[in-house]
PDB file of C-alpha atoms and ligand atoms in Angstrom:
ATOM      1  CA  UNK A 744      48.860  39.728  39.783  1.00 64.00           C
ATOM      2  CA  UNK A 745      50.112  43.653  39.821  1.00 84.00           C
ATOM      3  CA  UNK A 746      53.650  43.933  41.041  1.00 91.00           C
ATOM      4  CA  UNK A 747      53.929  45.778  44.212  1.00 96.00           C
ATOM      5  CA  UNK A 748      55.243  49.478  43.789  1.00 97.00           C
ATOM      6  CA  UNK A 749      58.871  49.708  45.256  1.00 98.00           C
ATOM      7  CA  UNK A 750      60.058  53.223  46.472  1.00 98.00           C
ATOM      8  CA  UNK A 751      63.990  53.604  46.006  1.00 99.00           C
ATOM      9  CA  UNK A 752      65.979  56.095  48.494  1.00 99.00           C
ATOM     10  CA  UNK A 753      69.372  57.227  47.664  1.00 99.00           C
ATOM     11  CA  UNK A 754      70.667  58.657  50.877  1.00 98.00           C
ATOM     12  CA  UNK A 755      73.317  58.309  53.061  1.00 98.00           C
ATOM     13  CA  UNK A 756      73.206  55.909  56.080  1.00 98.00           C
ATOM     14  CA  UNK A 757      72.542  57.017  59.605  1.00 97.00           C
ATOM     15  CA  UNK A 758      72.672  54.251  61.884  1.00 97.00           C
ATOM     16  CA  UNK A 759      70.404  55.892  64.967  1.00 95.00           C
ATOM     17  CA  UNK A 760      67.250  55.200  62.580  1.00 96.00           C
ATOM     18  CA  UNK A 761      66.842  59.178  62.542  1.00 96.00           C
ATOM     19  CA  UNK A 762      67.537  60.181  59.240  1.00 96.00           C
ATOM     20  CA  UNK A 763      69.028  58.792  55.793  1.00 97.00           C
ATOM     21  CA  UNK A 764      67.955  55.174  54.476  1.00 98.00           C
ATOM     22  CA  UNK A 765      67.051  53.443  57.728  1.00 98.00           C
ATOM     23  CA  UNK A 766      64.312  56.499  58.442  1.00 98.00           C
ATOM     24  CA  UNK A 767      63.428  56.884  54.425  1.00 98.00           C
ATOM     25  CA  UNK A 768      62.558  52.786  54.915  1.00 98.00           C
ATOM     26  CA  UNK A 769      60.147  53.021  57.678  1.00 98.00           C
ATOM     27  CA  UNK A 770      58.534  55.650  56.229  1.00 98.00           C
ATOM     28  CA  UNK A 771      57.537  53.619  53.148  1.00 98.00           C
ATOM     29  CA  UNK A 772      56.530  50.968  54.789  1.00 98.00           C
ATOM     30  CA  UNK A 773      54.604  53.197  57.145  1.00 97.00           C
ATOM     31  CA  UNK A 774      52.754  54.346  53.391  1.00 97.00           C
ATOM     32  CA  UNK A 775      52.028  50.970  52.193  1.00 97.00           C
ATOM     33  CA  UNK A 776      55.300  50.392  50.595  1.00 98.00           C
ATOM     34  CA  UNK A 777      58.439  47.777  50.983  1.00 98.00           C
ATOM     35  CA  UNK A 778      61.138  50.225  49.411  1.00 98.00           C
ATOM     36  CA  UNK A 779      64.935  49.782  48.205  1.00 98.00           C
ATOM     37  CA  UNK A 780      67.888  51.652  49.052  1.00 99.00           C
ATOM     38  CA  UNK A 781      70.777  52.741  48.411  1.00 99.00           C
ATOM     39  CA  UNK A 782      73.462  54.441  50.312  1.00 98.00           C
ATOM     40  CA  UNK A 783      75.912  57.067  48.998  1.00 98.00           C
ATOM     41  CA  UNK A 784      77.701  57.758  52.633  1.00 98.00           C
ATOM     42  CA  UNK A 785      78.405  56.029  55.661  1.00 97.00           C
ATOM     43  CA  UNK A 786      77.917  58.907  58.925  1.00 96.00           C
ATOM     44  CA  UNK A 787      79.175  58.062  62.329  1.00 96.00           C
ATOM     45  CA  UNK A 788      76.347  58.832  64.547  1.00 94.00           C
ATOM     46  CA  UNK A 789      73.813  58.170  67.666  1.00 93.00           C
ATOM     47  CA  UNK A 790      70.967  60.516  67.928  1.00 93.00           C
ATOM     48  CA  UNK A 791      73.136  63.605  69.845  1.00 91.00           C
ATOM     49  CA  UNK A 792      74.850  64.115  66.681  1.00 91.00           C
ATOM     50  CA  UNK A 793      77.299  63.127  63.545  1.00 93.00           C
ATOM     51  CA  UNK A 794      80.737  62.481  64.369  1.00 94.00           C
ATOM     52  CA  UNK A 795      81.669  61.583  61.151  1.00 94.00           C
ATOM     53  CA  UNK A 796      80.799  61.524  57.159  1.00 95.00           C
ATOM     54  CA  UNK A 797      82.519  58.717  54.535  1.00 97.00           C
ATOM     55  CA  UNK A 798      81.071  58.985  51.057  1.00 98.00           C
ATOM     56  CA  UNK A 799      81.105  56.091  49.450  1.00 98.00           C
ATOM     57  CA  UNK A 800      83.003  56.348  45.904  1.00 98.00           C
ATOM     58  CA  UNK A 801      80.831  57.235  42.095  1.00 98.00           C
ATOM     59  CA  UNK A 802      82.060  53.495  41.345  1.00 98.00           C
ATOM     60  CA  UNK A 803      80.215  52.302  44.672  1.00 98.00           C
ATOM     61  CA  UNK A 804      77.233  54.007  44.496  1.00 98.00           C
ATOM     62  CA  UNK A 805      77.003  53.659  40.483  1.00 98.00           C
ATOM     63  CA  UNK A 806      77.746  49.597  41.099  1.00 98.00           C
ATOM     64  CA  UNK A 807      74.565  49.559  43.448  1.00 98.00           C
ATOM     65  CA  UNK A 808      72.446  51.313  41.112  1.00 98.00           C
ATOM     66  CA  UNK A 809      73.201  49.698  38.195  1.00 98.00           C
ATOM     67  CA  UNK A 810      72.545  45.997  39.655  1.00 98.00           C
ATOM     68  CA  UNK A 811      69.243  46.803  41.057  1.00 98.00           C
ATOM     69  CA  UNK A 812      67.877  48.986  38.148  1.00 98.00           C
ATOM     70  CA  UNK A 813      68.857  46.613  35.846  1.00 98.00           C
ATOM     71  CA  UNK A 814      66.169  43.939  37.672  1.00 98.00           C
ATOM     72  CA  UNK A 815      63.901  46.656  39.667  1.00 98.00           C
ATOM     73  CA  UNK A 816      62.132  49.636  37.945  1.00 98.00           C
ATOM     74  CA  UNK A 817      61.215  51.709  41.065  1.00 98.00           C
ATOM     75  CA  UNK A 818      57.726  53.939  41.259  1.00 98.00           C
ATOM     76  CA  UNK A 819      59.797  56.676  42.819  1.00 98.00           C
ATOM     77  CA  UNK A 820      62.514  57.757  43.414  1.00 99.00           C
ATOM     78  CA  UNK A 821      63.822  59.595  46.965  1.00 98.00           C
ATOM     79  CA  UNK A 822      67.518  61.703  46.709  1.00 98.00           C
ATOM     80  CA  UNK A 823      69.025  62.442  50.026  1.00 98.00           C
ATOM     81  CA  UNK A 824      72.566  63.049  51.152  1.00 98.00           C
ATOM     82  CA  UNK A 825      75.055  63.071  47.876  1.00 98.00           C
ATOM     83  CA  UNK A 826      78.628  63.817  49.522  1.00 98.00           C
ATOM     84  CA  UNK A 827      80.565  64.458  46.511  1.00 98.00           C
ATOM     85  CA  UNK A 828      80.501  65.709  43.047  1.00 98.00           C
ATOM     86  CA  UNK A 829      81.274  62.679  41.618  1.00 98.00           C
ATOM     87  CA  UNK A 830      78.638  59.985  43.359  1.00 98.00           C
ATOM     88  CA  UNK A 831      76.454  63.057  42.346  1.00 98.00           C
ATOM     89  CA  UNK A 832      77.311  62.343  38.845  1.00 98.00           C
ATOM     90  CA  UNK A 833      76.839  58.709  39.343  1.00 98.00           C
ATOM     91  CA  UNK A 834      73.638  59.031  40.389  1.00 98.00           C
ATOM     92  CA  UNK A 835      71.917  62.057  37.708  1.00 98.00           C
ATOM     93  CA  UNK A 836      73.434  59.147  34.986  1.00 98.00           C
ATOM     94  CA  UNK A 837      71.418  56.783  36.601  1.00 98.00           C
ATOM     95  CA  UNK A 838      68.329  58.393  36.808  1.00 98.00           C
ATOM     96  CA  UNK A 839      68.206  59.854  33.943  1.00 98.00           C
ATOM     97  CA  UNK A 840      66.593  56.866  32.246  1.00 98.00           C
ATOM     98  CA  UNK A 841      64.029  57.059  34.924  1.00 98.00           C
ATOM     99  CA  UNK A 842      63.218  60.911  34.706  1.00 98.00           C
ATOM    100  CA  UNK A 843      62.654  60.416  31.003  1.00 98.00           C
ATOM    101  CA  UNK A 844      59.961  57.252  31.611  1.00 98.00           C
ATOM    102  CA  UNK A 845      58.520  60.259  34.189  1.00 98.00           C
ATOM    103  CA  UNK A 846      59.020  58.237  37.634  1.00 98.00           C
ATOM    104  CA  UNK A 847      58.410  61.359  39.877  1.00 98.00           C
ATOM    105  CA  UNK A 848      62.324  62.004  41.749  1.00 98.00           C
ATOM    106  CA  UNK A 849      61.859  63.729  45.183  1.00 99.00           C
ATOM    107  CA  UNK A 850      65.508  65.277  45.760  1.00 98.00           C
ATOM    108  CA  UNK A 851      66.022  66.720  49.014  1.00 98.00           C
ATOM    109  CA  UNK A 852      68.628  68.791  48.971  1.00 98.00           C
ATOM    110  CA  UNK A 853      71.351  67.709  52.065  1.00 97.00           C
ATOM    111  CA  UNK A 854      74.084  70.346  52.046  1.00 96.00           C
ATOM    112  CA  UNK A 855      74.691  69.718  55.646  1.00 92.00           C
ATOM    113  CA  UNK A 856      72.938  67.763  58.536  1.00 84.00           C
ATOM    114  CA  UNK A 857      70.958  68.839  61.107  1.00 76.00           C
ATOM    115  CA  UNK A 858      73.582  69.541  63.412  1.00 76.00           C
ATOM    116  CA  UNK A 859      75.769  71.526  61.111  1.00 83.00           C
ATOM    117  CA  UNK A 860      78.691  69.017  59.477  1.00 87.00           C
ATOM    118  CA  UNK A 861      78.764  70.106  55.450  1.00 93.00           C
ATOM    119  CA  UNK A 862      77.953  67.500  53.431  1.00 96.00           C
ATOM    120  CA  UNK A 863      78.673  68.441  49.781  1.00 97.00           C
ATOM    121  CA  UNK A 864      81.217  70.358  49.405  1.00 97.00           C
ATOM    122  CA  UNK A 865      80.423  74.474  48.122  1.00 96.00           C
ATOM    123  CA  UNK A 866      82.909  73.541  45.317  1.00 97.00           C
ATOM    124  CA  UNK A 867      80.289  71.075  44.206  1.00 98.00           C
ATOM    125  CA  UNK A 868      76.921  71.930  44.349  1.00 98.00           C
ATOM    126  CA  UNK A 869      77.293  73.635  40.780  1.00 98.00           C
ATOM    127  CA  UNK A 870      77.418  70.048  39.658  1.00 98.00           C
ATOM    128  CA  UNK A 871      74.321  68.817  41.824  1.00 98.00           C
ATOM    129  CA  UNK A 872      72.504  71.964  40.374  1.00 98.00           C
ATOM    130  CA  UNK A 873      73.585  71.191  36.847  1.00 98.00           C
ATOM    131  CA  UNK A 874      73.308  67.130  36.974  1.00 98.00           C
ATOM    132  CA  UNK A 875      70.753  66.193  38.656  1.00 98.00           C
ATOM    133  CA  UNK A 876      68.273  69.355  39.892  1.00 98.00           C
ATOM    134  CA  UNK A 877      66.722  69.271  36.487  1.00 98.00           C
ATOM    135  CA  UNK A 878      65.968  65.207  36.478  1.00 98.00           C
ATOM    136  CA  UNK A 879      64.239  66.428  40.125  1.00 98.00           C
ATOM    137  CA  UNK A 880      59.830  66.449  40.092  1.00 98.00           C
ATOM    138  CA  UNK A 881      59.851  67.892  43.035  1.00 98.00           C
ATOM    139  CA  UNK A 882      63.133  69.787  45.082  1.00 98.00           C
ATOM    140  CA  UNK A 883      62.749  70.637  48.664  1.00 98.00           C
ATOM    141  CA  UNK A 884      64.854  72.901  49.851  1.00 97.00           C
ATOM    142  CA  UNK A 885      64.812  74.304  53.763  1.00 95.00           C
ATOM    143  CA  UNK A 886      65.337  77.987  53.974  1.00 94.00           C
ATOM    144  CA  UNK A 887      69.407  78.050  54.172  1.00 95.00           C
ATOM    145  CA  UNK A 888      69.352  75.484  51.752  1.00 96.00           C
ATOM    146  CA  UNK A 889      67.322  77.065  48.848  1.00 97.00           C
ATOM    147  CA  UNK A 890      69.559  80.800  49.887  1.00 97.00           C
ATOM    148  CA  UNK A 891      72.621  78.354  48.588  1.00 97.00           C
ATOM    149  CA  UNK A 892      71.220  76.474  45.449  1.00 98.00           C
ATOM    150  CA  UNK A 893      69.603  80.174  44.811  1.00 97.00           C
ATOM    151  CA  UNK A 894      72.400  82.200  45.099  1.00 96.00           C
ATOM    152  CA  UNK A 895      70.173  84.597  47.006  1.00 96.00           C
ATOM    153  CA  UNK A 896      70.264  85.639  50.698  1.00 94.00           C
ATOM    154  CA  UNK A 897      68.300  83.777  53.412  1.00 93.00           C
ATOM    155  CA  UNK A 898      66.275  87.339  54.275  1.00 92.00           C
ATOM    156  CA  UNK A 899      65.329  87.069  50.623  1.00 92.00           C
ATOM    157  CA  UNK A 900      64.165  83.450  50.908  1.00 92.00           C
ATOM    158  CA  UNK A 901      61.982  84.686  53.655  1.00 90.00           C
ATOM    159  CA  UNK A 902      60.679  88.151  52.156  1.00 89.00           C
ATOM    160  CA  UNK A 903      60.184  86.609  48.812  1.00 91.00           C
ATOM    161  CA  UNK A 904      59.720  83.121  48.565  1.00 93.00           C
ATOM    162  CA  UNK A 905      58.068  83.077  45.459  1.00 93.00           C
ATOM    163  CA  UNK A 906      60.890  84.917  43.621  1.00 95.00           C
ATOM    164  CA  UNK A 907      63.360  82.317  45.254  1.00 95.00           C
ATOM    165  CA  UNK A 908      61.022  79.383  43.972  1.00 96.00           C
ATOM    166  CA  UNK A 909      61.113  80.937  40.402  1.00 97.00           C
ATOM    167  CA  UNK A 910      64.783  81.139  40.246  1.00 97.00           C
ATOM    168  CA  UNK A 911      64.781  77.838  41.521  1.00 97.00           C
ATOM    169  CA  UNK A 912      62.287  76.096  38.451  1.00 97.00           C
ATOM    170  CA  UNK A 913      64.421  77.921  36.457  1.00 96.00           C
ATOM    171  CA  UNK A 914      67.463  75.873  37.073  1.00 95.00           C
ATOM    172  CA  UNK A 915      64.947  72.536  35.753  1.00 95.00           C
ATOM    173  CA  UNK A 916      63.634  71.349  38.973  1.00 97.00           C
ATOM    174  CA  UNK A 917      59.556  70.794  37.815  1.00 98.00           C
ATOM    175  CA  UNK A 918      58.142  71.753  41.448  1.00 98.00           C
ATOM    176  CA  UNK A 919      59.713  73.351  44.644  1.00 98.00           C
ATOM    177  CA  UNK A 920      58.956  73.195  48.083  1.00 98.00           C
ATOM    178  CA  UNK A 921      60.663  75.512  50.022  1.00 97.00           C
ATOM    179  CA  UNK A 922      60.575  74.475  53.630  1.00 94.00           C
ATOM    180  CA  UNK A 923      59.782  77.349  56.151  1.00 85.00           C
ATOM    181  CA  UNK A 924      60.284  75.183  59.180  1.00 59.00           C
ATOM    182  CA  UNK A 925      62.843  76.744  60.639  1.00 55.00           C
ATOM    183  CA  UNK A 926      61.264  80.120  60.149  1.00 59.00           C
ATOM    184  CA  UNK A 927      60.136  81.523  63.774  1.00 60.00           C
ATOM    185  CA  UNK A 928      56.534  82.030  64.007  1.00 69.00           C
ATOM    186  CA  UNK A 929      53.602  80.297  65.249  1.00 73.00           C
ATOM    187  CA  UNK A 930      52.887  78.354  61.899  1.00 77.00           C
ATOM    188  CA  UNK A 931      55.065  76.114  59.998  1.00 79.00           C
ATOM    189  CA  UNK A 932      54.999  77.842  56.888  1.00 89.00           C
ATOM    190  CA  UNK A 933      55.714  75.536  53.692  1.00 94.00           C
ATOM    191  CA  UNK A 934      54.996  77.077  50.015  1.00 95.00           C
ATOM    192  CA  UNK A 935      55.124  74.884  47.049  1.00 97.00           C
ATOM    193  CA  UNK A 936      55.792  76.401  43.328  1.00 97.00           C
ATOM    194  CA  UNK A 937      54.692  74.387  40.358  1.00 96.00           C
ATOM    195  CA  UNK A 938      54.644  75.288  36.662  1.00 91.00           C
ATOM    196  CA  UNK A 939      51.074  76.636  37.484  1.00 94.00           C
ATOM    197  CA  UNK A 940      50.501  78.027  40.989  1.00 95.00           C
ATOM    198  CA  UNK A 941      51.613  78.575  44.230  1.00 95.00           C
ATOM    199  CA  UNK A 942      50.527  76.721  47.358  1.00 95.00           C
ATOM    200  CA  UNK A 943      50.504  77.413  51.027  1.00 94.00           C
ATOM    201  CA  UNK A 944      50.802  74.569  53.667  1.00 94.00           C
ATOM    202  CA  UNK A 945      50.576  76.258  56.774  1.00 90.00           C
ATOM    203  CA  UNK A 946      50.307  73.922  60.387  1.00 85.00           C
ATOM    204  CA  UNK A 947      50.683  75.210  63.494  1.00 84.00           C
ATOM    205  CA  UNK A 948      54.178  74.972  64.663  1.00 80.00           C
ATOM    206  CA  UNK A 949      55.546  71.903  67.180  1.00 80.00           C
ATOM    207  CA  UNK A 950      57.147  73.276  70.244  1.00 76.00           C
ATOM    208  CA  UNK A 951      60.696  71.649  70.347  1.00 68.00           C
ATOM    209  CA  UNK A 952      61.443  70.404  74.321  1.00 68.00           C
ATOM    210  CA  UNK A 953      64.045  68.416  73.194  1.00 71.00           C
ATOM    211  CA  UNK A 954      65.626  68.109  69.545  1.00 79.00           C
ATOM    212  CA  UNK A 955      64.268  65.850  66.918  1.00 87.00           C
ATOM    213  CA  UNK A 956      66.642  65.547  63.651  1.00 88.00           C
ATOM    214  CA  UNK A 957      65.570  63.695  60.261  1.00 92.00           C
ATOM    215  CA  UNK A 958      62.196  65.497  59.752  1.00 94.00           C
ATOM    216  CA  UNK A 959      63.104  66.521  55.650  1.00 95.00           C
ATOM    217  CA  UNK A 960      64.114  63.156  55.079  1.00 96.00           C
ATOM    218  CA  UNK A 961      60.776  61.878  56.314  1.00 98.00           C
ATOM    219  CA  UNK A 962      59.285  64.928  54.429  1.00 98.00           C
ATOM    220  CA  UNK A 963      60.557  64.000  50.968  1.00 98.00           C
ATOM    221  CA  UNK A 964      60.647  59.983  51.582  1.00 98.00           C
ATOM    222  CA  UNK A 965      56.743  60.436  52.435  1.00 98.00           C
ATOM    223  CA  UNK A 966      55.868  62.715  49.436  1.00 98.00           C
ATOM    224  CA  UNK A 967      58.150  60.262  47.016  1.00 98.00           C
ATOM    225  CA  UNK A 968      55.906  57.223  48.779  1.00 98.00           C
ATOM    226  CA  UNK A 969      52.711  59.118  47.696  1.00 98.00           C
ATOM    227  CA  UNK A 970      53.905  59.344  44.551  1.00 98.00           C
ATOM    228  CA  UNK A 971      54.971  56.387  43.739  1.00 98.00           C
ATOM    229  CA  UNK A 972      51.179  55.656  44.608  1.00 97.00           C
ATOM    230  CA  UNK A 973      49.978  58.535  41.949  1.00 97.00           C
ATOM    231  CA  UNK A 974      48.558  61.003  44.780  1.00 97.00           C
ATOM    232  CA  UNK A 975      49.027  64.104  43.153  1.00 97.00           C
ATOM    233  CA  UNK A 976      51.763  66.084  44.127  1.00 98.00           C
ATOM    234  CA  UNK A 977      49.860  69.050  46.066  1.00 97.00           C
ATOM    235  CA  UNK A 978      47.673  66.428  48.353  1.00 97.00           C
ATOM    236  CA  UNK A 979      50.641  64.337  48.578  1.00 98.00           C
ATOM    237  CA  UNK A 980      52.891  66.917  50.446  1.00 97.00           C
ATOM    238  CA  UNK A 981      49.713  67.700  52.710  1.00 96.00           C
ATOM    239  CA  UNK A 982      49.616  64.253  53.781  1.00 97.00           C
ATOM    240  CA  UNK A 983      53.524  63.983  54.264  1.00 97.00           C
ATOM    241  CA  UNK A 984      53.623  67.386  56.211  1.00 95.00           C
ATOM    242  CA  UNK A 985      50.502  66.061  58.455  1.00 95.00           C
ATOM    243  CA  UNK A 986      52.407  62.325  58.970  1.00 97.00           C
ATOM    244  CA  UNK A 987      55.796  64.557  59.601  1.00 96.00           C
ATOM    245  CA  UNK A 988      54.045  67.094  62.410  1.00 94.00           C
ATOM    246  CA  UNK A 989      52.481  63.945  64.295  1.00 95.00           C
ATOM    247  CA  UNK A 990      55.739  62.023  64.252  1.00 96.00           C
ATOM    248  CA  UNK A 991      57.041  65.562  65.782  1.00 95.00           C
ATOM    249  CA  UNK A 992      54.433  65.134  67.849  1.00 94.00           C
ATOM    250  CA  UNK A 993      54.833  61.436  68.833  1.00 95.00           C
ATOM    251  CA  UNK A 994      58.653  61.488  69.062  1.00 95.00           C
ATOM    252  CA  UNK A 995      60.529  59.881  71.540  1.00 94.00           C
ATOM    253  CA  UNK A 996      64.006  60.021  73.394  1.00 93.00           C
ATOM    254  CA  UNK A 997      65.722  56.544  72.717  1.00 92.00           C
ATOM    255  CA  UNK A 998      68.708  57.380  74.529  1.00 93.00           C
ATOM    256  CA  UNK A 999      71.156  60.395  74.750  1.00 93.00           C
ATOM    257  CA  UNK A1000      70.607  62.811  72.422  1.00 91.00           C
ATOM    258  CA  UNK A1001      68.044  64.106  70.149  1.00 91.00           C
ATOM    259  CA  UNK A1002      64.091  62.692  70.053  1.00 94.00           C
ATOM    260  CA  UNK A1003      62.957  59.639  67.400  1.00 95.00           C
ATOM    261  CA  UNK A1004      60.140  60.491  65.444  1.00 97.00           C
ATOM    262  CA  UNK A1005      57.401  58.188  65.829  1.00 97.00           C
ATOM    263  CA  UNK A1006      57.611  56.295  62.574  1.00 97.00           C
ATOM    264  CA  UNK A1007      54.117  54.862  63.125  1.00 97.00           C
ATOM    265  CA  UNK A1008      52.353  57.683  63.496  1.00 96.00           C
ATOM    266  CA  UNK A1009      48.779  57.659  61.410  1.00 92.00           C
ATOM    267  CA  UNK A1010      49.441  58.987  57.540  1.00 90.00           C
ATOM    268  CA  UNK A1011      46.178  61.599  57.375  1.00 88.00           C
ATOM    269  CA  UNK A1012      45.019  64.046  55.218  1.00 83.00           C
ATOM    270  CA  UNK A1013      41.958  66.849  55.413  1.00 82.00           C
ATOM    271  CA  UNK A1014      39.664  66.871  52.570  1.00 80.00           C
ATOM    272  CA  UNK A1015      42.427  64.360  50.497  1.00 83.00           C
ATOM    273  CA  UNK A1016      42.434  60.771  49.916  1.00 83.00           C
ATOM    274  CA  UNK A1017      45.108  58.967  51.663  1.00 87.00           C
ATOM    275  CA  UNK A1018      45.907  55.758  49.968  1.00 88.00           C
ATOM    276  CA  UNK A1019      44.616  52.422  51.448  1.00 82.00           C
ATOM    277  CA  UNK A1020      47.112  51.517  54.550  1.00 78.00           C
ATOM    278  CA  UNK A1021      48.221  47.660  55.231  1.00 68.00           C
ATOM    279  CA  UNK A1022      45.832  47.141  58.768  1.00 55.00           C
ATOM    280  CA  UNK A1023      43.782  50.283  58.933  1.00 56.00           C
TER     281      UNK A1023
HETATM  282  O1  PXL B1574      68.799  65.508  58.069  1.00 64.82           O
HETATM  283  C1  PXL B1574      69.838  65.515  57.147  1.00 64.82           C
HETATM  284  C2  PXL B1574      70.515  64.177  57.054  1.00 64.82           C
HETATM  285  C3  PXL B1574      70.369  63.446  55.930  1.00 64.82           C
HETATM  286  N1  PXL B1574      70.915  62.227  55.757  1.00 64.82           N
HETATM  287  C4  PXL B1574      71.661  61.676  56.739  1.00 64.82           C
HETATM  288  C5  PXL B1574      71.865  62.353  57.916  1.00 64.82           C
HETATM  289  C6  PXL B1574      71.276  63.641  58.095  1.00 64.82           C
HETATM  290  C7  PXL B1574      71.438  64.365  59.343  1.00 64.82           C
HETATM  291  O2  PXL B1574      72.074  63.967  60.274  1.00 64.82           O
HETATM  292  O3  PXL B1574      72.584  61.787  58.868  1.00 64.82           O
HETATM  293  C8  PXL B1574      72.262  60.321  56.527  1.00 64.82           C
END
C-alpha cells in the first residue's frame, strides 16, 4: 500500500474559513488530498475584515514543525502569512531539508491582507527575501506585492512584467507568478516566469458585486496540491486559476461581510489532465 500524499500549509489562521489554514485545508481536500498545517499567526477576524494579527513566536512555529516533520515528510509544501522575521527564520531552517530532497514549496508572499493590515513588517522582508525566497519552486506575488520584494514601482510591474519576474528569479525563487488580478481590464492577466519561458494565463475577469477575500491563498494552496500530485507546474497553475475563478464565481455571503468562495467548486482544466478526484 502507497502512503497517501499529505500537503503541508504554513499560514496564519483565519477563523471565517476565508483565507489562511482553514481555506488552504479545504482546498486540498477539494484536490484529492487530506493536508497538515501549521499556523504562524493567530488574526482576529469574520469575513468584513481583520481586527487583529498575533504571530505566534520562531520557538512556536519551529516546535510545530519540528514534531510533525520529524514523523510526516509532506509532498508539498504551501507558505502563507509569516508575521515576523524571526518565525520566518524558523520556518526557511525547516524547509530547507525539504527544498534540497526537491518537494516543490509554493510561497505566497502575504505582506498584508486583503483588507490592508501589514503583516510582515518592511524592516523584515530582507530576511524573507534572503531566507526563504530561494528554498521557494514557485513565488506568487500580486502586483503590489512583487513592486515590494522587487524594489521596483507598481507601474513597472505592470509595463514590464517580465523584467520584474527576472529580477525576481534572480533573488533564487525557481518560478514566479506574478498575479495581475488586481490589474483593471477585462481579463485576469497572470504571467508565469520559469528558468525557460514565459507563460500567459489570461481568463476573463469576475465582476466583484460584493467582496470575496482569500483568493491567493486558494491560488497557491491549489497549485502546491497539484504538485504534490506531480502535475507539472504550468498545467498545474491553469487548473488552480480555473478552480479559483469558479469559486469566484460560486461564492457566497455567509454573513456580514465579504463573499465565501465556494470551496467545492469542480477542479478543471482545458486541454490538461486534472488528477483523479475522490467521487467524480
Ligand atoms: O489573503 C491574505 C491572507 C492570508 N492569510 C491570512 C489572512 C489573509 C487575509 O485576510 O487572514 C490568515
Amino acid at each position: 500500500m502507497s502512503r497517501p500524499l499529505v500537503p503541508l500549509t504554513v499560514a496564519g489562521s483565519d477563523p471565517s474559513g476565508g483565507a489562511g489554514i482553514q481555506a488552504d485545508l479545504k482546498v486540498f481536500l477539494r484536490l484529492g488530498l487530506s493536508g497538515a498545517a501549521v499556523p504562524t499567526a493567530w488574526t482576529a477576524q469574520g469575513p468584513s475584515g481583520v481586527r487583529a494579527v498575533h504571530a505566534l513566536s520562531g520557538r512556536e512555529v519551529k516546535a510545530q514543525l519540528d514534531a510533525l516533520l520529524a514523523d510526516v515528510r509532506p509532498a508539498a509544501v504551501k507558505v502563507g502569512m509569516l508575521p515576523s522575521a524571526e518565525v520566518v527564520r524558523a520556518v526557511a531552517r525547516a524547509l530547507g531539508p525539504l527544498a534540497a530532497k526537491k518537494i516543490p514549496i509554493v510561497v505566497d508572499p502575504v505582506l498584508a491582507t486583503s483588507s490592508g493590515t501589514r503583516v510582515l513588517p518592511e524592516e523584515d522582508v530582507a530576511v524573507f527575501m534572503r531566507q526563504l525566497v530561494p528554498l521557494a519552486t514557485l513565488l506568487t506575488p500580486n502586483i503590489d506585492e512583487a513592486a515590494e520584494l522587487s524594489k521596483l514601482s507598481t507601474t513597472q510591474v505592470r509595463n514590464d512584467t517580465e523584467h520584474v519576474i527576472r529580477e525576481l528569479l534572480r533573488t533564487g525563487a525557481r518560478n514566479v507568478l506574478i498575479k495581475g488580478g488586481h490589474l483593471a481590464g477585462e481579463e485576469a492577466v497572470d504571467i508565469l516566469g520559469t528558468r525557460e519561458e514565459f507563460v500567459m494565463y489570461s481568463l476573463p475577469r469576475v465582476p466583484r458585486r460584493r467582496a470575496v477575500h482569500g483568493t491567493g491563498c486558494a491560488l497557491s494552496s491549489a497549485i502546491a496540491a497539484l504538485l504534490a500530485q506531480k502535475v507539472p507546474l504550468e498545467d498545474a497553475v491553469q487548473i488552480a486559476k480555473q478552480y479559483v475563478r469558479s469559486a469566484i464565481l460560486g461564492a457566497k455571503a455567509v454573513g456580514r461581510g465579504s463573499r465565501l468562495l465556494d470551496y467545492l467548486a469542480v477542479p478543471e482544466g482545458e486541454d490538461v489532465a486534472v488528477p483523479d478526484l475522490p467521487g467524480s
